[in-house]
Amino acid sequence: MIVVYGIKEALNPIKSKLSNVIHGCMQTVLGMPKDKRAHRFIPMDKEDFYY
């Protein structure tokens, strides 16, 4: 499973497109089935995200 953490204001607007890109890569490289997505998004408040 792939977990993507990000600042919610930046992550939420691109979640759908990013999900499709990640899933497409997993299908191509790992042979994942079309109907099974193995990733999660964890949007965080800016003050809780340390980088």
Short mmCIF file of C-alpha atoms in Angstrom, two decimals, residues 9-28:
data_model
loop_
_atom_site.label_atom_id
_atom_site.label_comp_id
_atom_site.label_asym_id
_atom_site.label_seq_id
_atom_site.Cartn_x
_atom_site.Cartn_y
_atom_site.Cartn_z
CA GLU A 9 -4.68 22.75 1.03
CA ALA A 10 -2.18 21.40 -1.52
CA LEU A 11 -3.17 17.72 -1.50
CA ASN A 12 -6.97 17.86 -1.64
CA PRO A 13 -7.29 19.68 -4.99
CA ILE A 14 -5.05 17.12 -6.78
CA LYS A 15 -6.12 13.90 -5.01
CA SER A 16 -8.22 12.55 -7.86
CA LYS A 17 -5.62 13.13 -10.57
CA LEU A 18 -2.79 11.89 -8.34
CA SER A 19 -4.82 8.77 -7.52
CA ASN A 20 -5.20 8.00 -11.22
CA VAL A 21 -1.48 8.50 -11.87
CA ILE A 22 -0.43 6.32 -8.93
CA HIS A 23 -2.91 3.61 -9.86
CA GLY A 24 -1.80 3.63 -13.50
CA CYS A 25 1.83 3.21 -12.44
CA MET A 26 0.93 0.37 -10.07
CA GLN A 27 -0.99 -1.39 -12.85
CA THR A 28 1.89 -1.05 -15.29
#
